[in-house]
Amino acid sequence: MSKELKSKKWFGEKNLEGFLHRSGMKAQGWPENMIKDKPMIGIANTFSEAVHCNSHLRILADHVKKGVIAAGATPIEFPVISLGEFFLSPTSMYLRNQMSIDIEEMIKGLPIDGVVILTGCDKTTPAAIMGAASANIPTIILPGGPSLKGNWKGEELGSCTDCRRYWNELRAGNISQEDYDSMEESIYRSPGFCMVSGTASTMACISEAMGMTLVGAATLPAVDSRRMALANKSGQQIVNLVKNNVKFENFLDRQNFLNGIVTLMAMGGSTNAIIHLLAMAGRTKTKITLDDFNQISEKTPVLANLKPAGTKLMEDFHYAGGVSALLKNIKHLLNLETKSVSGQTLKDILDQSENFDQQVIRYPSNPVNDKGSIAIIKGSLAPDGAVIKVAAASKKFLNHIGKAIVFNNAKELSDKIDDPDLDISENSIIVLRNQGPIGGQGMPESGFLPIPKKLLDKGIRDIVRISDARMSGTAYGTIILHIAPESYIGGPLSLVKTGDKIKLSLKTKSIDLLVDNKTLSERKSLLKDSKHNSEYDRGYGWLYKNHILQADQGCDFDFLKAK
Ligand code: FES
């Protein structure tokens, strides 16, 4: 084994430090021959009972350990911060960068030569990749896999696309409260991440396409026995990467990122991936911009028939052949020479893949959606960009002028949205502000603004909605997100008044506030300074407010970007 190993310096020295390090391992029952002269492999575990999506990761970690030992190395499992979408306030996004710091510093601080990072719920995968990119040792990402399909009264359900759809039906009076309640135990039938093309699935598939995981790691159901075997293989393979000194930077090249963006578009993935990919690239020497997303979107059809843009679920996607079968259909858009942690090129992987269900993985001649599933738009309302998931929007609203109805915050929205006197029609545009990285304390996924009850009662299920928030990848509708700069710091969204006209044009990829410059200047002069938020007085909140970047730069902390 190479003398260069970091662990060797910790465990191989005949001095007091070496004595202490070895005795720390012996205290846990490891014999001498497993401590000296073997690579040490970290297993960074995001297991948490506060993250139902990651609640099975202890079991997977045990299988990684078996693989590590079988390959002649010694595993050291350690916990890192875990972020779930359900049980965390104010938002998991507020803490994504903190998690990335945790992962980076643990990797750097521990006596490990390589690491397998177990991820799952939305932010855990990008945070892991950001931290690992900054630490840059041999690394394999092992996503926990999607939850089993929901099953309710004979209908297959996807979380939380169908929770939201039926929530609207409940509010419209089309199903009973009792019916809705009975869905609670039927939609999440196992640990694992949301089983639609949401943020967690998207980030897992992107990491597989970028080569950071073994084949199938993104899509194998969380509780499938084959995932345990995959965990074992990940444990074996990380030892090979250590032996060959294959660092994580090998999977963070511009070509890997471009392949990741193609995957995002082809699977009709989550808009959140744009922010995460920008942040991931920011940790490397690679440069990607919002323009890369538009250029790739314009030539990439949506071929994965997954909710919310399609009709199927991640389990179906895996059985149909998963990420590699999907990418095989658009290989002309990919750089096939990029390598995977398995040692294979993307070309080798695609050559071995097969499409077993053309209803789930479509061919370009029969796409789920035409090219352009996500668009970056800019204009007077969003000088630094905004995002729309075209694949999940109503076509009739994609080139639209409507009158704004403005809400200053989430509470005002929820207090007034169902007011029978609200002056709103199907052609109006709902605007919510103060939901950006700072104003929303972590850019909440509040962009899926509710449809007013009076419109639901008329059978209307979509209306244009605009905010500086994010949106869950499981949500859908004609929704403009990530407006930058955000309203809280004086972006143009802060100047909109109810009754103003807003023009959305997918044709010109623009979003404009149709108010003259003189009026806007007058309004700007009346804006008060940013409101005081006591959450930012000290500690992490202070750090966050003073260093967070805007959405178009991935919302990373400025001091974490690669030099
Ligand atoms: Fe964890 Fe959806 S709540 S992935």
mmCIF file of N, CA and C and ligand atoms in Angstrom, residues 52-53 85-86 121-122 188 193-194 200, ligand 1:
data_model
loop_
_atom_site.group_PDB
_atom_site.id
_atom_site.type_symbol
_atom_site.label_atom_id
_atom_site.label_comp_id
_atom_site.label_asym_id
_atom_site.label_seq_id
_atom_site.Cartn_x
_atom_site.Cartn_y
_atom_site.Cartn_z
ATOM 1 N N HIS A 52 -36.895 11.520 7.356
ATOM 2 C CA HIS A 52 -37.444 10.187 7.070
ATOM 3 C C HIS A 52 -36.824 9.594 5.811
ATOM 4 N N CYS A 53 -36.431 10.449 4.868
ATOM 5 C CA CYS A 53 -35.855 9.985 3.602
ATOM 6 C C CYS A 53 -34.520 9.264 3.825
ATOM 7 N N GLU A 85 -36.563 17.923 4.564
ATOM 8 C CA GLU A 85 -37.500 18.970 4.138
ATOM 9 C C GLU A 85 -38.665 19.142 5.105
ATOM 10 N N PHE A 86 -38.940 18.118 5.919
ATOM 11 C CA PHE A 86 -40.180 18.162 6.698
ATOM 12 C C PHE A 86 -40.012 18.731 8.097
ATOM 13 N N CYS A 121 -32.241 12.985 1.185
ATOM 14 C CA CYS A 121 -33.178 14.092 1.023
ATOM 15 C C CYS A 121 -32.510 15.278 0.302
ATOM 16 N N ASP A 122 -33.362 16.142 -0.215
ATOM 17 C CA ASP A 122 -32.970 17.156 -1.212
ATOM 18 C C ASP A 122 -31.576 17.765 -1.069
ATOM 19 N N TYR A 188 -46.119 7.629 1.643
ATOM 20 C CA TYR A 188 -44.723 7.260 1.919
ATOM 21 C C TYR A 188 -44.738 5.847 2.479
ATOM 22 N N PHE A 193 -36.055 8.803 -0.591
ATOM 23 C CA PHE A 193 -36.461 10.161 -0.953
ATOM 24 C C PHE A 193 -37.714 10.148 -1.825
ATOM 25 N N CYS A 194 -38.308 11.340 -2.005
ATOM 26 C CA CYS A 194 -39.549 11.471 -2.780
ATOM 27 C C CYS A 194 -39.373 10.804 -4.138
ATOM 28 N N ALA A 200 -34.504 15.679 -4.791
ATOM 29 C CA ALA A 200 -33.623 14.595 -4.352
ATOM 30 C C ALA A 200 -33.337 13.638 -5.509
HETATM 31 FE FE1 FES B 1 -36.934 14.237 1.510
HETATM 32 FE FE2 FES B 1 -38.797 14.803 -0.461
HETATM 33 S S1 FES B 1 -38.926 15.113 1.703
HETATM 34 S S2 FES B 1 -36.795 13.990 -0.641
#
